[in-house]
Amino acid sequence: MNKKQLQKSIKFSISIAVITFVLAAIFSVVSSSILSGVMSIIGLVIVFIIVFIGVFFDMLGIAATAADEVPFHAMAAEKVSGSRQAILIVRNADRFASFCNDVIGDISGIISGTASAIVVLQIANGFGYGDGTTFHITVSVILTSLVAALTVGGKALGKFLAINGSTRIIFIVGKIIAFLEEKLKIRVLSNK
């Protein structure tokens, strides 16, 4: 590895750390605010949605690293929408995977843990039990174990789908990004 690549990697790492800090703060505030005003059953649904987001983005990151660029060149030659974006994703698979797996995936894991703690407290309080009671601890263990099982099991399934369907997954992501960039004029990918 040369000095220029190392500097580029350090610059990317610092920028991704700053983005992670900002997104984690936003997601944490939003999820805590939403959870504090809802019933515990809706809180559970929100926790599972957060887990699903983490699993989904983990799958996208793995698909990017597993995908081959070649099929997208044929599509790009025929001007198929999303193919140019798919090529950019595959060429920048390390950065795309880092954002999907590390930023979104890890933030989702942390936020789902915090959110489950809030939901556990709501459930315990709803049944008239306080913090630290046997009921509270039991609900906490059950929900924490369920969230962990869904996260790990979901990521295992996501990895299988990502590795075996990487071209299709990245093409769909490319089409979504093309729509955002061309129709809504939202810049998602850079040619740099």
N, CA and C of each residue as an Amber inpcrd file, in Angstrom:
protein
   576
   0.8550000  -1.1760000   0.0000000   0.0000000   0.0000000   0.0000000
   0.8960000   1.2340000   0.0000000   0.5940000   2.1740000  -0.8960000
   1.4100000   3.3800000  -0.9450000   0.8520000   4.4590000  -0.0170000
   1.6490000   5.5270000   0.1260000   1.3010000   6.5960000   1.0650000
   0.0070000   7.3140000   0.6640000  -0.2000000   7.4990000  -0.6410000
  -1.3960000   8.1900000  -1.1240000  -2.6610000   7.3780000  -0.8010000
  -2.5920000   6.0590000  -0.9930000  -3.7390000   5.1980000  -0.6670000
  -4.0300000   5.2240000   0.8300000  -2.9670000   5.2160000   1.6310000
  -3.1290000   5.2530000   3.0880000  -3.7950000   6.5580000   3.5110000
  -3.3470000   7.6830000   2.9610000  -3.9430000   8.9730000   3.2850000
  -5.4190000   9.0230000   2.8730000  -5.7250000   8.4660000   1.6980000
  -7.1060000   8.4180000   1.2210000  -7.9600000   7.5650000   2.1520000
  -7.3990000   6.4510000   2.6070000  -8.1220000   5.5580000   3.5180000
  -8.3640000   6.2260000   4.8700000  -7.3580000   6.9300000   5.3840000
  -7.4950000   7.6310000   6.6660000  -8.5540000   8.7340000   6.5440000
  -8.5170000   9.4700000   5.4400000  -9.5020000  10.5400000   5.2130000
 -10.9140000   9.9540000   5.1680000 -11.0820000   8.8340000   4.4540000
 -12.3910000   8.1820000   4.3790000 -12.8200000   7.6950000   5.7570000
 -11.9010000   7.1070000   6.5170000 -12.2270000   6.5900000   7.8510000
 -12.6930000   7.7000000   8.7820000 -12.0330000   8.8350000   8.7180000
 -12.4220000   9.9630000   9.5650000 -13.8010000  10.4870000   9.1460000
 -14.0170000  10.6110000   7.8310000 -15.3160000  11.1220000   7.3750000
 -16.4380000  10.1500000   7.7310000 -16.1880000   8.8500000   7.6360000
 -17.2140000   7.8620000   7.9600000 -17.4920000   7.8640000   9.4640000
 -16.4610000   8.1330000  10.2720000 -16.6480000   8.2220000  11.7250000
 -17.5250000   9.4210000  12.0800000 -17.2960000  10.5440000  11.4110000
 -18.1030000  11.7460000  11.6560000 -19.5500000  11.5050000  11.2210000
 -19.7250000  10.9090000  10.0460000 -21.0740000  10.5990000   9.5560000
 -21.7780000   9.6570000  10.5270000 -21.0590000   8.6550000  11.0170000
 -21.6330000   7.6950000  11.9650000 -22.0740000   8.4020000  13.2380000
 -21.2400000   9.2880000  13.7520000 -21.5750000  10.0320000  14.9720000
 -22.8720000  10.8150000  14.7840000 -22.9590000  11.5360000  13.6660000
 -24.1370000  12.3700000  13.4030000 -25.3870000  11.4950000  13.2210000
 -25.2760000  10.4490000  12.3910000 -26.4320000   9.5770000  12.1510000
 -26.8670000   8.8560000  13.4190000 -25.9040000   8.3800000  14.2100000
 -26.2430000   7.6830000  15.4600000 -26.9910000   8.6190000  16.4030000
 -26.5310000   9.8540000  16.4920000 -27.2050000  10.8290000  17.3560000
 -28.6330000  11.0850000  16.8670000 -28.7810000  11.2720000  15.5620000
 -30.1060000  11.5290000  14.9950000 -31.0290000  10.3390000  15.2270000
 -30.5570000   9.1310000  14.8700000 -31.3820000   7.9210000  15.0310000
 -31.7360000   7.6820000  16.4850000 -30.7950000   7.9260000  17.3750000
 -31.0280000   7.7020000  18.8000000 -32.0950000   8.6520000  19.3330000
 -31.9770000   9.9260000  18.9900000 -32.9500000  10.9200000  19.4390000
 -34.3290000  10.6170000  18.8680000 -34.3690000  10.3220000  17.5710000
 -35.6540000  10.0460000  16.9170000 -36.3070000   8.7950000  17.4990000
 -35.5350000   7.7060000  17.6320000 -36.1360000   6.4640000  18.1410000
 -36.5660000   6.6130000  19.5970000 -35.7590000   7.2730000  20.4100000
 -36.1390000   7.4820000  21.8140000 -37.3790000   8.3570000  21.9260000
 -37.4480000   9.3980000  21.0910000 -38.6140000  10.2880000  21.1070000
 -39.8740000   9.5440000  20.6860000 -39.7530000   8.7590000  19.6290000
 -40.9100000   8.0030000  19.1400000 -41.3430000   6.9760000  20.1750000
 -40.3700000   6.2570000  20.7400000 -40.6910000   5.1750000  21.6780000
 -41.2740000   5.6780000  22.9930000 -40.8940000   6.8840000  23.4010000
 -41.3840000   7.3720000  24.6870000 -42.8720000   7.6860000  24.6580000
 -43.4260000   7.8820000  23.4590000 -44.8350000   8.2520000  23.3920000
 -45.7440000   7.1970000  22.8090000 -45.2640000   5.9570000  22.6690000
 -46.1070000   4.9170000  22.0630000 -46.3580000   3.7690000  23.0360000
 -47.3410000   2.9590000  22.6930000 -47.6190000   1.7650000  23.4950000
 -46.4930000   0.7550000  23.2690000 -46.3230000  -0.1380000  24.2260000
 -45.2150000  -1.0860000  24.1510000 -45.2860000  -2.0010000  22.9310000
 -46.4860000  -2.3390000  22.4490000 -46.6000000  -3.2090000  21.2730000
 -46.0890000  -2.4920000  20.0230000 -46.3800000  -1.1980000  19.9110000
 -45.8620000  -0.4070000  18.7880000 -44.3510000  -0.2540000  18.9440000
 -43.9000000  -0.1030000  20.1810000 -42.4650000  -0.0380000  20.4550000
 -41.7570000  -1.2970000  19.9960000 -42.3640000  -2.4500000  20.2320000
 -41.7830000  -3.7230000  19.7650000 -41.6710000  -3.7470000  18.2500000
 -42.7160000  -3.2770000  17.5740000 -42.6940000  -3.2320000  16.1070000
 -41.5670000  -2.3270000  15.6360000 -41.3880000  -1.1780000  16.2840000
 -40.3120000  -0.2490000  15.9240000 -38.9480000  -0.9060000  16.1290000
 -38.7740000  -1.6320000  17.2280000 -37.5110000  -2.3430000  17.4810000
 -37.2410000  -3.3330000  16.3520000 -38.2580000  -4.0970000  15.9420000
 -38.0740000  -5.0910000  14.8820000 -37.7970000  -4.4290000  13.5290000
 -38.3750000  -3.2550000  13.2920000 -38.0800000  -2.5060000  12.0630000
 -36.6200000  -2.0680000  12.0670000 -36.1270000  -1.5980000  13.2120000
 -34.7270000  -1.1930000  13.3200000 -33.8060000  -2.3850000  13.0650000
 -34.1530000  -3.5490000  13.6150000 -33.3690000  -4.7700000  13.3850000
 -33.3790000  -5.1090000  11.8930000 -34.5550000  -5.0350000  11.2650000
 -34.6650000  -5.3450000   9.8420000 -33.8070000  -4.3990000   9.0020000
 -33.7890000  -3.1200000   9.3410000 -32.9660000  -2.1470000   8.6070000
 -31.4910000  -2.5530000   8.6800000 -31.0290000  -2.9340000   9.8750000
 -29.6440000  -3.3680000  10.0370000 -29.3240000  -4.5970000   9.2080000
 -30.2150000  -5.5650000   9.2260000 -30.0330000  -6.8040000   8.4520000
 -30.0280000  -6.4920000   6.9590000 -30.9580000  -5.6590000   6.5170000
 -31.0780000  -5.3070000   5.1010000 -29.8070000  -4.6200000   4.5950000
 -29.3160000  -3.6430000   5.3440000 -28.1200000  -2.9230000   4.8990000
 -26.8710000  -3.7970000   4.9750000 -26.8300000  -4.7090000   5.9290000
 -25.7300000  -5.6630000   5.9860000 -25.7080000  -6.5120000   4.7080000
 -26.8920000  -6.9360000   4.2660000 -27.0070000  -7.7180000   3.0400000
 -26.5180000  -6.9070000   1.8370000 -26.8830000  -5.6240000   1.7720000
 -26.4530000  -4.7830000   0.6540000 -24.9360000  -4.6440000   0.6020000
 -24.3250000  -4.4520000   1.7750000 -22.8700000  -4.3200000   1.8290000
 -22.1630000  -5.5780000   1.3520000 -22.6630000  -6.7240000   1.7460000
 -22.0560000  -7.9890000   1.3290000 -22.2880000  -8.2260000  -0.1570000
 -23.4710000  -7.8910000  -0.6510000 -23.7490000  -8.0480000  -2.0840000
 -22.7920000  -7.2170000  -2.9240000 -22.4650000  -6.0170000  -2.4450000
 -21.5420000  -5.1530000  -3.1850000 -20.1580000  -5.7840000  -3.2930000
 -19.7100000  -6.4110000  -2.2080000 -18.3720000  -7.0260000  -2.2430000
 -18.3730000  -8.3390000  -3.0260000 -19.5220000  -8.9960000  -3.1310000
 -19.5980000 -10.2740000  -3.8440000 -19.9140000 -10.1070000  -5.3300000
 -20.4460000  -8.9570000  -5.7120000 -20.8980000  -8.7590000  -7.0990000
 -19.7210000  -8.6120000  -8.0570000 -19.9780000  -9.0280000  -9.2940000
 -19.0050000  -8.9110000 -10.3760000 -19.4290000  -7.7460000 -11.2680000
 -18.4750000  -6.9650000 -11.6860000 -18.7580000  -5.7660000 -12.4790000
 -19.1480000  -6.0860000 -13.9220000 -18.6780000  -7.2010000 -14.4470000
 -18.8350000  -7.5320000 -15.8680000 -20.2800000  -7.4960000 -16.3720000
 -21.2490000  -8.1240000 -15.6950000 -22.6190000  -8.0970000 -16.2370000
 -23.1930000  -6.6830000 -16.3930000 -22.7320000  -5.7760000 -15.5680000
 -23.2590000  -4.4120000 -15.6160000 -22.7150000  -3.6210000 -16.8040000
 -21.5410000  -4.0190000 -17.3130000 -20.9830000  -3.3350000 -18.4850000
 -21.8610000  -3.5740000 -19.7160000 -22.3460000  -4.8070000 -19.8620000
 -23.2340000  -5.1090000 -20.9950000 -24.5140000  -4.2870000 -20.8830000
 -25.0420000  -4.1710000 -19.6590000 -26.2500000  -3.3770000 -19.4470000
 -25.9900000  -1.8990000 -19.7200000 -24.8240000  -1.4200000 -19.2770000
 -24.4710000  -0.0070000 -19.4780000 -24.3260000   0.3030000 -20.9640000
 -23.7990000  -0.6630000 -21.7300000 -23.6600000  -0.4740000 -23.1780000
 -25.0250000  -0.3110000 -23.8370000 -26.0250000  -0.9490000 -23.2760000
 -27.3920000  -0.8310000 -23.7930000 -28.1710000   0.2920000 -23.1050000
 -27.4770000   1.0810000 -22.2900000 -28.0570000   2.2320000 -21.5740000
 -29.2140000   1.8230000 -20.6510000 -29.0510000   0.6840000 -19.9690000
 -30.0700000   0.2210000 -19.0280000 -29.9640000   1.0660000 -17.7590000
 -31.0900000   1.6140000 -17.3360000 -31.1220000   2.4610000 -16.1400000
 -30.6390000   1.6860000 -14.9130000 -29.7250000   2.2750000 -14.1890000
 -29.2000000   1.6690000 -12.9680000 -27.8960000   0.9300000 -13.1680000
 -27.5450000   0.6220000 -14.3990000 -26.3170000  -0.1470000 -14.6380000
 -25.0600000   0.6720000 -14.3240000 -25.0640000   1.9460000 -14.6830000
 -23.9090000   2.8070000 -14.3850000 -23.7100000   2.9350000 -12.8770000
 -24.8140000   3.0740000 -12.1470000 -24.7540000   3.1720000 -10.6850000
 -24.2790000   1.8470000 -10.0810000 -24.7140000   0.7310000 -10.6450000
 -24.2820000  -0.5800000 -10.1600000 -22.7740000  -0.7450000 -10.3480000
 -22.2420000  -0.2690000 -11.4740000 -20.7960000  -0.3380000 -11.7170000
 -20.0600000   0.4760000 -10.6570000 -20.5630000   1.6690000 -10.3640000
 -19.9280000   2.5050000  -9.3420000 -19.9580000   1.8310000  -7.9650000
 -21.0640000   1.1600000  -7.6520000 -21.1660000   0.4590000  -6.3640000
 -20.1150000  -0.6430000  -6.2830000 -20.0120000  -1.4560000  -7.3410000
 -19.0640000  -2.5740000  -7.3350000 -17.6200000  -2.0630000  -7.3030000
 -17.3370000  -1.0150000  -8.0530000 -15.9730000  -0.4520000  -8.0690000
 -15.5880000   0.1420000  -6.7170000 -16.5740000   0.5990000  -5.9830000
 -16.3340000   1.1840000  -4.6630000 -16.9400000   0.3060000  -3.5720000
 -16.8550000  -0.9990000  -3.7580000 -17.4870000  -1.9580000  -2.8450000
 -17.0000000  -1.7920000  -1.4140000 -15.7190000  -1.4760000  -1.2340000
 -15.2010000  -1.3140000   0.1340000 -15.8870000  -0.1650000   0.8510000
 -16.0600000   0.9580000   0.1710000 -16.7110000   2.1140000   0.7850000
 -18.2080000   1.8920000   0.9540000 -18.8240000   1.3230000  -0.0690000
 -20.2600000   1.0400000  -0.0040000 -20.5550000   0.0680000   1.1360000
 -19.7520000  -0.9970000   1.2280000 -19.9240000  -1.9950000   2.2940000
 -19.6580000  -1.3760000   3.6580000 -18.6530000  -0.5320000   3.7400000
 -18.3470000   0.1210000   5.0080000 -19.5290000   0.9640000   5.4630000
 -20.1290000   1.7160000   4.5460000 -21.2790000   2.5320000   4.9030000
 -22.4610000   1.6480000   5.3080000 -22.7800000   0.6560000   4.4760000
 -23.9560000  -0.1950000   4.7390000 -23.7720000  -1.0570000   5.9830000
 -22.6400000  -1.7670000   6.0600000 -22.4270000  -2.7030000   7.1620000
 -22.0650000  -1.9890000   8.4590000 -21.0970000  -1.0880000   8.3630000
 -20.5580000  -0.4880000   9.5810000 -21.3760000   0.6990000  10.0660000
 -21.7360000   1.5850000   9.1580000 -22.4700000   2.7680000   9.5980000
 -23.9210000   2.4020000   9.8990000 -24.6730000   2.0270000   8.8720000
 -26.0980000   1.7530000   9.0690000 -26.3160000   0.4740000   9.8800000
 -25.6050000  -0.5970000   9.5290000 -25.7830000  -1.8760000  10.2270000
 -25.4540000  -1.7980000  11.7080000 -24.3040000  -1.2220000  12.0240000
 -23.9030000  -1.1470000  13.4300000 -24.7500000  -0.1490000  14.2220000
 -25.0840000   0.9740000  13.5920000 -25.9640000   1.9380000  14.2760000
 -27.3020000   1.2680000  14.5870000 -27.8320000   0.5060000  13.6340000
 -29.1050000  -0.1930000  13.8610000 -28.9950000  -1.1570000  15.0310000
 -27.8570000  -1.8560000  15.1230000 -27.6510000  -2.7780000  16.2400000
 -27.6410000  -2.0630000  17.5750000 -26.9570000  -0.9450000  17.6310000
 -26.8710000  -0.1800000  18.8810000 -28.2310000   0.4190000  19.2410000
 -28.8850000   1.0170000  18.2440000 -30.1790000   1.6570000  18.4900000
 -31.2310000   0.6130000  18.8720000 -31.1870000  -0.5690000  18.2400000
 -32.1700000  -1.6060000  18.5940000 -31.9800000  -2.0530000  20.0360000
 -30.7350000  -2.0740000  20.5170000 -30.4830000  -2.4090000  21.9260000
 -31.0490000  -1.3670000  22.8690000 -30.8110000  -0.1080000  22.5420000
 -31.3420000   0.9840000  23.3530000 -32.8670000   1.0040000  23.3090000
 -33.4030000   0.8260000  22.1050000 -34.8590000   0.8320000  21.9420000
 -35.4970000  -0.3210000  22.7070000 -34.8570000  -1.5090000  22.6770000
 -35.4320000  -2.6370000  23.4190000 -35.4370000  -2.3640000  24.9120000
 -34.4190000  -1.6740000  25.4190000 -34.3890000  -1.3460000  26.8450000
 -35.5650000  -0.4350000  27.2060000 -35.8790000   0.5180000  26.3250000
 -37.0110000   1.4110000  26.5650000 -38.3170000   0.6200000  26.5530000
 -38.4510000  -0.2840000  25.5730000 -39.6740000  -1.0920000  25.4560000
 -39.8320000  -2.0140000  26.6590000 -38.7290000  -2.6020000  27.1260000
 -38.7720000  -3.4830000  28.3080000 -39.2900000  -2.7080000  29.5140000
 -38.7800000  -1.5150000  29.7050000 -39.2200000  -0.6700000  30.8200000
 -40.7120000  -0.3290000  30.6880000 -41.1600000  -0.0290000  29.4570000
 -42.5800000   0.2600000  29.2290000 -43.4450000  -0.9490000  29.5640000
 -42.9990000  -2.1370000  29.1320000 -43.7710000  -3.3610000  29.4030000
 -43.8430000  -3.6060000  30.9120000 -42.6890000  -3.5160000  31.5810000
 -42.6480000  -3.7410000  33.0330000 -43.5430000  -2.7380000  33.7670000
 -43.4340000  -1.4670000  33.4010000 -44.2680000  -0.4350000  34.0340000
 -45.7440000  -0.6580000  33.7350000 -46.0440000  -1.1080000  32.5270000
 -47.4290000  -1.3830000  32.1380000 -48.0770000  -2.4700000  32.9850000
 -47.2510000  -3.4110000  33.4440000 -47.7620000  -4.4810000  34.3030000
 -47.5860000  -4.1560000  35.7900000 -47.1190000  -2.9470000  36.0780000
 -46.9850000  -2.5170000  37.4660000 -45.6860000  -2.9490000  38.1340000
 -44.6750000  -3.3130000  37.3650000 -43.3840000  -3.7150000  37.9260000
 -42.3450000  -2.6460000  37.6310000 -41.4610000  -2.4150000  38.5710000
 -40.4350000  -1.4010000  38.4200000 -39.1480000  -1.9620000  37.8480000
 -38.1990000  -1.0660000  37.7140000 -36.8670000  -1.4030000  37.2180000
 -36.1560000  -2.3200000  38.2180000 -35.5720000  -3.4020000  37.7170000
 -34.8080000  -4.3060000  38.5790000 -35.6060000  -5.4430000  39.1840000
 -36.9240000  -5.4590000  38.9900000 -37.7360000  -6.5570000  39.5200000
 -37.4960000  -7.8120000  38.6790000 -37.9110000  -8.9490000  39.2160000
 -37.7490000 -10.2120000  38.4920000 -38.4830000 -10.1700000  37.1550000
 -39.6890000  -9.5980000  37.1510000 -40.4630000  -9.4740000  35.9160000
 -39.6940000  -8.6440000  34.8870000 -39.1640000  -7.5070000  35.3150000
 -38.4080000  -6.6160000  34.4330000 -37.1940000  -7.3340000  33.8530000
 -36.4610000  -8.0370000  34.7060000 -35.2620000  -8.7570000  34.2530000
 -35.6370000  -9.8680000  33.2750000 -36.7280000 -10.5930000  33.5640000
 -37.1690000 -11.6800000  32.6850000 -37.5480000 -11.1540000  31.3010000
 -38.3410000 -10.0840000  31.2710000 -38.7360000  -9.4840000  29.9870000
 -37.5040000  -8.9750000  29.2510000 -36.5680000  -8.3940000  29.9710000
 -35.3390000  -7.8730000  29.3830000 -34.5250000  -8.9910000  28.7250000
 -34.3650000 -10.0890000  29.4320000 -33.6040000 -11.2260000  28.8940000
 -34.2920000 -11.7860000  27.6540000 -35.6170000 -11.9440000  27.7090000
 -36.3590000 -12.5040000  26.5770000 -36.2480000 -11.5920000  25.3540000
 -36.4940000 -10.2870000  25.5440000 -36.4690000  -9.3720000  24.4010000
 -35.0500000  -9.2080000  23.8470000 -34.0640000  -9.1020000  24.7270000
 -32.6780000  -8.9740000  24.2720000 -32.2680000 -10.2070000  23.4750000
 -32.6420000 -11.3880000  23.9650000 -32.3130000 -12.6300000  23.2680000
 -33.0200000 -12.7130000  21.9240000 -34.2750000 -12.2710000  21.8810000
 -35.0350000 -12.2850000  20.6310000 -34.4230000 -11.3340000  19.6060000
 -34.0630000 -10.1350000  20.0410000 -33.4400000  -9.1590000  19.1400000
 -32.1060000  -9.7010000  18.6210000 -31.3110000 -10.3040000  19.5070000
 -30.0180000 -10.8740000  19.0940000 -30.2250000 -12.0100000  18.0960000
 -31.1900000 -12.8900000  18.3750000 -31.4580000 -14.0180000  17.4770000
 -31.9270000 -13.5370000  16.1040000 -32.8330000 -12.5620000  16.0860000
 -33.3230000 -12.0350000  14.8130000 -32.2100000 -11.3310000  14.0340000
 -31.3510000 -10.6180000  14.7560000 -30.2430000  -9.9210000  14.1000000
 -29.2650000 -10.9170000  13.4880000 -28.8100000 -11.8680000  14.2860000
 -27.8090000 -12.8310000  13.8100000 -28.4070000 -13.7560000  12.7480000
 -29.6060000 -14.2790000  13.0050000 -30.2600000 -15.1420000  12.0240000
 -30.5690000 -14.3990000  10.7400000 -31.0440000 -13.1650000  10.8750000
 -31.3440000 -12.3450000   9.6980000 -30.1070000 -12.0390000   8.8900000
 -29.0070000 -11.7290000   9.5740000 -27.7590000 -11.4420000   8.8560000
 -27.2140000 -12.6920000   8.1740000 -27.3910000 -13.8580000   8.7950000
 -26.9470000 -15.1060000   8.1640000 -27.7310000 -15.3520000   6.8790000
 -29.0530000 -15.1710000   6.9340000 -29.8780000 -15.3260000   5.7350000
 -29.5140000 -14.2590000   4.7010000 -29.3110000 -13.0250000   5.1760000
 -28.9220000 -11.9290000   4.2840000 -27.6140000 -12.2020000   3.5750000
 -26.6550000 -12.7790000   4.2780000 -25.3610000 -13.1250000   3.6700000
 -25.5550000 -14.1590000   2.5610000 -26.3730000 -15.1740000   2.8350000
 -26.6450000 -16.1960000   1.8270000 -27.2670000 -15.5600000   0.5790000
 -28.2880000 -14.7270000   0.7840000 -28.9550000 -14.0710000  -0.3420000
 -27.9970000 -13.1360000  -1.0850000 -27.1740000 -12.4120000  -0.3250000
 -26.2470000 -11.4520000  -0.9250000 -25.1950000 -12.1450000  -1.7810000
 -24.6580000 -13.2440000  -1.2830000 -23.6150000 -13.9510000  -2.0260000
 -24.1960000 -14.6340000  -3.2590000 -25.3740000 -15.2110000  -3.1220000
 -25.9620000 -15.9550000  -4.2320000 -26.7800000 -15.1050000  -5.2010000
 -27.1250000 -13.8910000  -4.8010000 -27.9040000 -13.0190000  -5.6860000
 -27.3220000 -11.6320000  -5.7930000 -25.9950000 -11.5350000  -5.6730000
 -25.3470000 -10.2210000  -5.6100000 -25.6220000  -9.3610000  -6.8380000
 -25.5710000  -9.9390000  -8.0360000 -25.7880000  -9.1480000  -9.2510000
 -27.1900000  -8.5510000  -9.2640000 -28.1770000  -9.3720000  -8.9500000
 -29.5670000  -8.8920000  -8.9510000 -29.7830000  -7.8210000  -7.8780000
 -29.2460000  -8.0540000  -6.6770000 -29.4150000  -7.0970000  -5.5750000
 -28.7840000  -5.7560000  -5.9250000 -27.5460000  -5.7860000  -6.4190000
 -26.8480000  -4.5370000  -6.7460000 -27.5150000  -3.8370000  -7.9200000
 -28.0650000  -4.5990000  -8.8540000 -28.7820000  -3.9840000  -9.9760000
 -30.0350000  -3.2590000  -9.4710000 -30.7600000  -3.8760000  -8.5500000
 -31.9520000  -3.2270000  -7.9730000 -31.5500000  -1.9500000  -7.2350000
 -30.4710000  -2.0280000  -6.4470000 -29.9780000  -0.8360000  -5.7450000
 -29.5630000   0.2310000  -6.7570000 -28.8850000  -0.1900000  -7.8280000
 -28.4820000   0.7360000  -8.8860000 -29.6860000   1.4320000  -9.5090000
 -30.7630000   0.6760000  -9.7380000 -31.9820000   1.2610000 -10.3140000
 -32.6150000   2.2790000  -9.3560000 -32.6150000   1.9500000  -8.0600000
 -33.1750000   2.8710000  -7.0660000 -32.3450000   4.1540000  -7.0210000
 -31.0290000   3.9960000  -7.0230000 -30.1490000   5.1700000  -6.9980000
 -30.3180000   5.9860000  -8.2800000 -30.4380000   5.3050000  -9.4250000
 -30.6540000   6.0120000 -10.6990000 -31.9380000   6.8310000 -10.6420000
 -32.9900000   6.2450000 -10.0660000 -34.2620000   6.9730000  -9.9300000
 -34.0680000   8.2180000  -9.0620000 -33.3830000   8.0490000  -7.9200000
 -33.1550000   9.1850000  -7.0200000 -32.3390000  10.2750000  -7.7070000
 -31.3220000   9.8550000  -8.4700000 -30.4390000  10.8330000  -9.1090000
 -31.0710000  11.4860000 -10.3370000 -31.7760000  10.6890000 -11.1480000
 -32.3020000  11.2190000 -12.4020000 -33.6610000  11.8970000 -12.2420000
 -34.5430000  11.2920000 -11.4900000 -35.9110000  11.8280000 -11.3680000
 -36.0420000  12.8440000 -10.2390000 -35.4240000  12.5490000  -9.0910000
 -35.5650000  13.4320000  -7.9350000 -34.3720000  14.3810000  -7.7600000
 -33.3450000  14.2130000  -8.6020000 -32.1390000  15.0640000  -8.5930000
 -31.4200000  15.0400000  -7.2320000 -31.4230000  13.8590000  -6.5860000
 -30.7010000  13.6820000  -5.3230000 -29.4020000  12.9560000  -5.6330000
 -28.2740000  13.5930000  -5.3840000 -26.9680000  12.9890000  -5.6810000
 -26.6450000  11.9600000  -4.6100000 -26.5010000  10.7010000  -5.0130000
 -26.2050000   9.6270000  -4.0820000 -24.7780000   9.1260000  -4.2580000
 -24.3870000   8.8840000  -5.5190000 -23.0490000   8.3690000  -5.8160000
 -22.2350000   9.4400000  -6.5230000 -20.9320000   9.3810000  -6.2880000
 -20.0130000  10.3110000  -6.9380000 -19.1280000   9.5170000  -7.8930000
 -18.7540000  10.1260000  -9.0000000 -17.8640000   9.4540000  -9.9520000
 -16.4110000   9.4600000  -9.5010000 -16.1190000  10.1590000  -8.3910000
 -14.7340000  10.2410000  -7.9150000 -14.2880000   8.9210000  -7.3620000
